[in-house]
mmCIF file of C-alpha atoms in Angstrom:
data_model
loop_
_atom_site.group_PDB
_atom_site.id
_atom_site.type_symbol
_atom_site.label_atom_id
_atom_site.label_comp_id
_atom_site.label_asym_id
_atom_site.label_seq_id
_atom_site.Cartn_x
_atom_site.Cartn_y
_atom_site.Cartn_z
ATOM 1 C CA UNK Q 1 1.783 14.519 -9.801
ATOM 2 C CA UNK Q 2 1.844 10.560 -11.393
ATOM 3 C CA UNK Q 3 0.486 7.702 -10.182
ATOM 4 C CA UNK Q 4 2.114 4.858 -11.189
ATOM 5 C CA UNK Q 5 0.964 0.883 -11.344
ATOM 6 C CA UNK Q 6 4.082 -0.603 -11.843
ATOM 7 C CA UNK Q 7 3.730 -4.680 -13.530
ATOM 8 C CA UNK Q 8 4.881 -6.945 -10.848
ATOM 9 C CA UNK Q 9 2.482 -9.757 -12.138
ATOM 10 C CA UNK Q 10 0.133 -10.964 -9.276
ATOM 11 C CA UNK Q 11 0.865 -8.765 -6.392
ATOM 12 C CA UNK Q 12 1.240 -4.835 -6.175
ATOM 13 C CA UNK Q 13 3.291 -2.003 -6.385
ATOM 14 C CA UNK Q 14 1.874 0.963 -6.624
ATOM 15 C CA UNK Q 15 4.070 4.692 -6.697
ATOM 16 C CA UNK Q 16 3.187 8.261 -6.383
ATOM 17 C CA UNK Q 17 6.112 10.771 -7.654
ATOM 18 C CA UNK Q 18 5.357 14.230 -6.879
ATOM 19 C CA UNK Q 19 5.616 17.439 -9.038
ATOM 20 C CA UNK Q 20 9.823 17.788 -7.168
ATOM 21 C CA UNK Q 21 10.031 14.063 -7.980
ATOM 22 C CA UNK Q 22 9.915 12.336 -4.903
ATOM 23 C CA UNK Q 23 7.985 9.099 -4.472
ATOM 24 C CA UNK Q 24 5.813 7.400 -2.428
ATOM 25 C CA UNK Q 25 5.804 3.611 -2.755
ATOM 26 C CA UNK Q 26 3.140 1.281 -1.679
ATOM 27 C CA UNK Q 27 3.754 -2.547 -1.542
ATOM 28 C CA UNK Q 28 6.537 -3.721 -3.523
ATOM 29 C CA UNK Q 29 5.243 -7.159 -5.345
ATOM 30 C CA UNK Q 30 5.967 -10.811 -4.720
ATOM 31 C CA UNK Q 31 8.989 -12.335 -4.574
ATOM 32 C CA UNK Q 32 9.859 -16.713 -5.763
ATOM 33 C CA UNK Q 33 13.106 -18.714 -5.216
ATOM 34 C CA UNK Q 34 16.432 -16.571 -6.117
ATOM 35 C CA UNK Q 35 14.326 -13.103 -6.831
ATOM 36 C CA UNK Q 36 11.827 -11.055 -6.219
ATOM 37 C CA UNK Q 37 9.730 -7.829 -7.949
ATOM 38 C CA UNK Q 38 11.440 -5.315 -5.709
ATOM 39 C CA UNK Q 39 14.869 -6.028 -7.684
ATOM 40 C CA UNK Q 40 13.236 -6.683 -11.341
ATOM 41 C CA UNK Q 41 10.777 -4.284 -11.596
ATOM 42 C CA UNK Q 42 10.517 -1.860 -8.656
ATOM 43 C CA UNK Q 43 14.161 -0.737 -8.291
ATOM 44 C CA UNK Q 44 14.892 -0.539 -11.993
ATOM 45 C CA UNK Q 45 11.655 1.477 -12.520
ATOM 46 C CA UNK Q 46 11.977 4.423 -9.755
ATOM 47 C CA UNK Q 47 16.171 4.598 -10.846
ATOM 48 C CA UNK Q 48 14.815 5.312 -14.495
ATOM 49 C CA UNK Q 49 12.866 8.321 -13.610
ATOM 50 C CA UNK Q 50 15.187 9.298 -10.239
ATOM 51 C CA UNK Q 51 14.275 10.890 -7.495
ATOM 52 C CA UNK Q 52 14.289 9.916 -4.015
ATOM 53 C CA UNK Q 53 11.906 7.271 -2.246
ATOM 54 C CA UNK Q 54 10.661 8.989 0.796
ATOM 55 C CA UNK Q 55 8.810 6.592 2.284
ATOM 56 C CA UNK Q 56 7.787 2.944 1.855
ATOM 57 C CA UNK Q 57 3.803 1.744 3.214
ATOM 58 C CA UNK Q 58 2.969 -1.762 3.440
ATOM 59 C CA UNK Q 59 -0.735 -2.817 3.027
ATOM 60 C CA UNK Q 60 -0.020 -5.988 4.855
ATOM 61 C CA UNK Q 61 2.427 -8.687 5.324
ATOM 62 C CA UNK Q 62 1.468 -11.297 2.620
ATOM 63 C CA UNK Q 63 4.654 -12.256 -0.077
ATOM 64 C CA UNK Q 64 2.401 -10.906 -3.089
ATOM 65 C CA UNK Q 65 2.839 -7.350 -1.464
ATOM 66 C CA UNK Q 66 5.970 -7.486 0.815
ATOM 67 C CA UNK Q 67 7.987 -9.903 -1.531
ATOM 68 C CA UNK Q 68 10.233 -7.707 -2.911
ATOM 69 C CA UNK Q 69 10.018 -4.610 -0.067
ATOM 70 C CA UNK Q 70 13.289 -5.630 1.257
ATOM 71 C CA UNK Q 71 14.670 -5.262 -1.772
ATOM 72 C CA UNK Q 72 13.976 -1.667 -2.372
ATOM 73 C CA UNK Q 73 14.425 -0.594 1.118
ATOM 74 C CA UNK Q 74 17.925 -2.173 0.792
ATOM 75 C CA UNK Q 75 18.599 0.126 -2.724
ATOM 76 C CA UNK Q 76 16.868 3.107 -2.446
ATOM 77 C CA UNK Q 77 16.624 3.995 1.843
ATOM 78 C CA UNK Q 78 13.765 5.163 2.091
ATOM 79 C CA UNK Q 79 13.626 7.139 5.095
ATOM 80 C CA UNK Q 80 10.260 5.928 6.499
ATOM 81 C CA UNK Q 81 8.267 2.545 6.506
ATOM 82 C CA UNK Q 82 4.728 2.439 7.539
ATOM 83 C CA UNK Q 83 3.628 -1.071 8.499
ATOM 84 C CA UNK Q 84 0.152 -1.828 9.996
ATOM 85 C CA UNK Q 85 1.917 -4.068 12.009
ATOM 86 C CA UNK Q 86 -0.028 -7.160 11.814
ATOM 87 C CA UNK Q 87 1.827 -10.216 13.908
ATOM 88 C CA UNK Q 88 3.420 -13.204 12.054
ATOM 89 C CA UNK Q 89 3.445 -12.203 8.372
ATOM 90 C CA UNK Q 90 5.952 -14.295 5.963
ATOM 91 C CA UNK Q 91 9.663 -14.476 5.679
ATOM 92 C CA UNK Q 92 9.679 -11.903 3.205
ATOM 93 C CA UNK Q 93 8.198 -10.157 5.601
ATOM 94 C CA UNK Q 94 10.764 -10.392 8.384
ATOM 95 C CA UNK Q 95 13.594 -9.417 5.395
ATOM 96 C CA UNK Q 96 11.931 -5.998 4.990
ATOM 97 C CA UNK Q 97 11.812 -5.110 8.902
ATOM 98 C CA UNK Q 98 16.149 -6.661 8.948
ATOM 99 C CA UNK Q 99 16.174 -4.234 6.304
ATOM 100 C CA UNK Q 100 14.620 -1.028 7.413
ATOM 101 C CA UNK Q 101 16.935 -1.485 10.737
ATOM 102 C CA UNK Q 102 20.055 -1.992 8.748
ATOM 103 C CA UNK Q 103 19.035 0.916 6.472
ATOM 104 C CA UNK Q 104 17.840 3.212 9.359
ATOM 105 C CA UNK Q 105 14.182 3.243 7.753
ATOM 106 C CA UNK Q 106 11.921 4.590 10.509
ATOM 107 C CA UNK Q 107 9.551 2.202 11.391
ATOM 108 C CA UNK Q 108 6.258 3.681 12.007
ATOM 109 C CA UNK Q 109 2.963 1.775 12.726
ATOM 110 C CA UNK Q 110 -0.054 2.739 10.731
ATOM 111 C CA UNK Q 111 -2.560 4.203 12.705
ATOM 112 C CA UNK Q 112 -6.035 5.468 11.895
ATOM 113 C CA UNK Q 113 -6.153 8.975 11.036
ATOM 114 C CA UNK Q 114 -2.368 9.610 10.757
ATOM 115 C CA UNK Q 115 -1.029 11.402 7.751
ATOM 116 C CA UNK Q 116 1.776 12.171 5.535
ATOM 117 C CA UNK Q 117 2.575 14.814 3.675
ATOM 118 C CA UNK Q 118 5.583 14.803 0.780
ATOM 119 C CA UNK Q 119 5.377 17.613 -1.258
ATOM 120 C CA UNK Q 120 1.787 18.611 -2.124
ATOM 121 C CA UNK Q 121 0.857 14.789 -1.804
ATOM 122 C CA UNK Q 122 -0.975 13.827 1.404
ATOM 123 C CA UNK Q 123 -1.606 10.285 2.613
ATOM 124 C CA UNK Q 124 -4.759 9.676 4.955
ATOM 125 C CA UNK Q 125 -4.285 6.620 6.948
ATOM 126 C CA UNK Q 126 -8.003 5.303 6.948
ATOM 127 C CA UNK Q 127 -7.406 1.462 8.894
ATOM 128 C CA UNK Q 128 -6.737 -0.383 10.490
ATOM 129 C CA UNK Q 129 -8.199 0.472 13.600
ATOM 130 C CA UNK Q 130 -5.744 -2.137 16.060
ATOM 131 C CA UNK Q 131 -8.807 -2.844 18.481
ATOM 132 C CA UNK Q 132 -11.159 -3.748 15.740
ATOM 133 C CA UNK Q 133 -8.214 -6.127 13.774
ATOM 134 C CA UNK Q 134 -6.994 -7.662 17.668
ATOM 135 C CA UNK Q 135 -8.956 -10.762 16.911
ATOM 136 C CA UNK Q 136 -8.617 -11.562 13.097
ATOM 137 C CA UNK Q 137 -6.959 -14.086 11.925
ATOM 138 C CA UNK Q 138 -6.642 -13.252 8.236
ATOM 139 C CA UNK Q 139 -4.404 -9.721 7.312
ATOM 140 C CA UNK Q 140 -6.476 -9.332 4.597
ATOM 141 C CA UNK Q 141 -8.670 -7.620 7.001
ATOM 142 C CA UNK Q 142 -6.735 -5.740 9.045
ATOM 143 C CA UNK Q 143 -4.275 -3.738 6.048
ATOM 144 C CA UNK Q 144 -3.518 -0.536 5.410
ATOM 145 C CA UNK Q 145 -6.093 1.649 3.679
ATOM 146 C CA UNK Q 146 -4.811 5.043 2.514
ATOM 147 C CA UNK Q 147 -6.661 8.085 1.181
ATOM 148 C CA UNK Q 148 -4.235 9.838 -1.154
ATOM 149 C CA UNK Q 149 -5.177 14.167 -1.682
ATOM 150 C CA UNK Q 150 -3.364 15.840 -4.250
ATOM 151 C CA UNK Q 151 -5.474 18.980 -4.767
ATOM 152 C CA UNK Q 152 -9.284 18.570 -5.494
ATOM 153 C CA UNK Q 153 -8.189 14.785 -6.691
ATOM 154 C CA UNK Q 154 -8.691 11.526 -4.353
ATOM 155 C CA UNK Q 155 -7.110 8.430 -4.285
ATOM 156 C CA UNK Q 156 -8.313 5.376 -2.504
ATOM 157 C CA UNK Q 157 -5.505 2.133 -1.858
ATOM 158 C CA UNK Q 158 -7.064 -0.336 -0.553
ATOM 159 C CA UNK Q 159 -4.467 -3.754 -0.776
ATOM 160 C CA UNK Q 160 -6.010 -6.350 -0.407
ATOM 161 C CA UNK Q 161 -8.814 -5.148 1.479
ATOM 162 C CA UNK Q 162 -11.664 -7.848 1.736
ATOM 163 C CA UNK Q 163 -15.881 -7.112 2.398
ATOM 164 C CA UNK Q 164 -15.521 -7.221 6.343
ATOM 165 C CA UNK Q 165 -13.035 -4.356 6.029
ATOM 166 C CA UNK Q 166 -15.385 -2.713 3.586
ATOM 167 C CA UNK Q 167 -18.180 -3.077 5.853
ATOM 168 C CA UNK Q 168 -15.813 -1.306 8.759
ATOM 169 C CA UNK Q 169 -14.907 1.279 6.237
ATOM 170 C CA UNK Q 170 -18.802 1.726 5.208
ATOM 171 C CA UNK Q 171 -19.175 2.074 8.687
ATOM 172 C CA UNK Q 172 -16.447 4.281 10.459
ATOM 173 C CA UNK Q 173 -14.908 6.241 7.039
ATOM 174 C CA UNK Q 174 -17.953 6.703 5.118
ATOM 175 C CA UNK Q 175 -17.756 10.274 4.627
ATOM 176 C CA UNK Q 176 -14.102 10.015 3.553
ATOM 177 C CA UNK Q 177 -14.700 6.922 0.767
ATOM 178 C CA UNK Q 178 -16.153 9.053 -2.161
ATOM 179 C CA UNK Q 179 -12.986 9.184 -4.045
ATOM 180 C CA UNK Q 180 -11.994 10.129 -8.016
ATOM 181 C CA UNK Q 181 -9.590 6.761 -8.401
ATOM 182 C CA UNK Q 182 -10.047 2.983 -6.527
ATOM 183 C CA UNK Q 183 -7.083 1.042 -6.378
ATOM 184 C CA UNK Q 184 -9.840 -2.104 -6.708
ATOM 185 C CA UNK Q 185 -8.723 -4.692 -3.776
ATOM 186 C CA UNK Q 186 -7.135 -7.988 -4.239
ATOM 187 C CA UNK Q 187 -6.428 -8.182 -7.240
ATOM 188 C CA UNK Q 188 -10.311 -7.937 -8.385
ATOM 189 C CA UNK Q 189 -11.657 -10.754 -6.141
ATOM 190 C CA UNK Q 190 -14.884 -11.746 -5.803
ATOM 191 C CA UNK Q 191 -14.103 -11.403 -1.929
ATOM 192 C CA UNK Q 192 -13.668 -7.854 -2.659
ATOM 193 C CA UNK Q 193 -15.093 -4.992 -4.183
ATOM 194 C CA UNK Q 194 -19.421 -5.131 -2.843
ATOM 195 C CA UNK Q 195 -21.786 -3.348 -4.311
ATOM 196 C CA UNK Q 196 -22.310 -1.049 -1.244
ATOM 197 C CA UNK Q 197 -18.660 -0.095 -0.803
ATOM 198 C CA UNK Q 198 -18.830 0.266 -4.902
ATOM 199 C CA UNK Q 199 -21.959 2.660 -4.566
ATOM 200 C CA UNK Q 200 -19.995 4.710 -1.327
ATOM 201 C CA UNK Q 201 -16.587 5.177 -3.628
ATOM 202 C CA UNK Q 202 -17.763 5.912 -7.188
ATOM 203 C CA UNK Q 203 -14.808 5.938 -9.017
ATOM 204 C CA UNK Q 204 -13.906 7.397 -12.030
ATOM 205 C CA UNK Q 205 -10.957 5.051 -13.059
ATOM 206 C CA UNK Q 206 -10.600 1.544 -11.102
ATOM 207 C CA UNK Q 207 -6.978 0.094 -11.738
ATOM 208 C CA UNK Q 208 -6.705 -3.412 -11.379
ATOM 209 C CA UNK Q 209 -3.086 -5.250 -10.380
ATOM 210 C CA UNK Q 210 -3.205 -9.118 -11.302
ATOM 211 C CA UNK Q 211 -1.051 -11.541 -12.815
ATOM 212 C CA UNK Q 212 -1.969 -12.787 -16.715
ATOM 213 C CA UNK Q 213 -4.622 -15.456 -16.471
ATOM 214 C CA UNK Q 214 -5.640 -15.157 -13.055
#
């Protein structure tokens, strides 16, 4: 099993290719005027190694993440697409939903304590919880959180995933947060990353996506 932090610059993309070769990808990078990381880096990446995409998660809808999503849905059909379905979102956004439709992508809304299962790779949906995220105004706080098993080893993905999700987390997932790898949230923010969800995960190795110079 491979995880995979592919280089989209600021934003993420992060991939999980099981031991028959199918992948997992979550968030698909940013996209600009005329392009996006979904077509430059994503697409081009996956189609080196093959294998089929199986299903595409989306921490939440901000252009650093979603950017390039319908880009990859549109090449490689995934058959699933798990969305925490926050409202509004940006236009990049609303491509990748035209796209799953037109691709016949299931859309499935992330829900605490569903799972997914692709090989011997299973996927955890920790948050978010929809009652807790009704009133927020930032998705930030209210994006996908996924605890990824493969055998004894744990993977936490966290997006963008700022210290009032944490504290939720702390609070309603504690047991579940002690984990072997931390995807470390946005980008390594100082909004991110607090010494009590730090002490709760206790990572072995911490990747960190983010753009040169930031």
């Amino acid at each position: 099993t491979e995880l995979h932090m592919l280089d989209v610059g600021q934003g993420d993309a992060v991939a999980i290719r099981t031991m028959r070769g199918r992948w997992l990808l979550v968030d698909a990078g940013r996209d600009w005027n005329g392009g996006d990381e979904g077509a430059r880096q994503v697409v081009p990446y996956l189609g080196r190694r093959g294998g089929p995409l199986e299903a595409f998660v989306l921490s939440h809808p901000h252009s650093d993440h979603v950017g390039g999503a319908a880009s990859v849905i549109a090449a490689l059909r995934p058959r699933a697409y798990y969305d925490p379905g926050y409202a509004g979102g940006a236009e990049s956004y609303r491509r990748s939903l035209a796209a799953a439709r037109e691709h016949r992508a299931q859309w499935k809304r992330v829900r605490p304590g569903d799972s997914l299962v692709v090989d011997e790779v299973t996927v955890v949906f920790l948050a978010p919880d929809s009652a807790w995220a009704e009133g927020l105004r930032d998705p930030n706080d209210a994006r996908t959180v996924a605890l990824v098993r493969v055998g004894s080893v744990t993977i936490l993905l966290t997006g963008d995933a700022e210290a009032a999700e944490e504290r939720w987390l702390l609070a309603h997932r504690g047991k579940l947060l002690d984990v072997d790898i931390l995807k470390v949230a946005h980008h390594g923010s100082s909004t991110s990353s607090t010494d009590d969800f730090l002490d709760a995960v206790t990572p072995r190795i911490a990747p960190v996506s983010e753009g040169a110079g930031m």
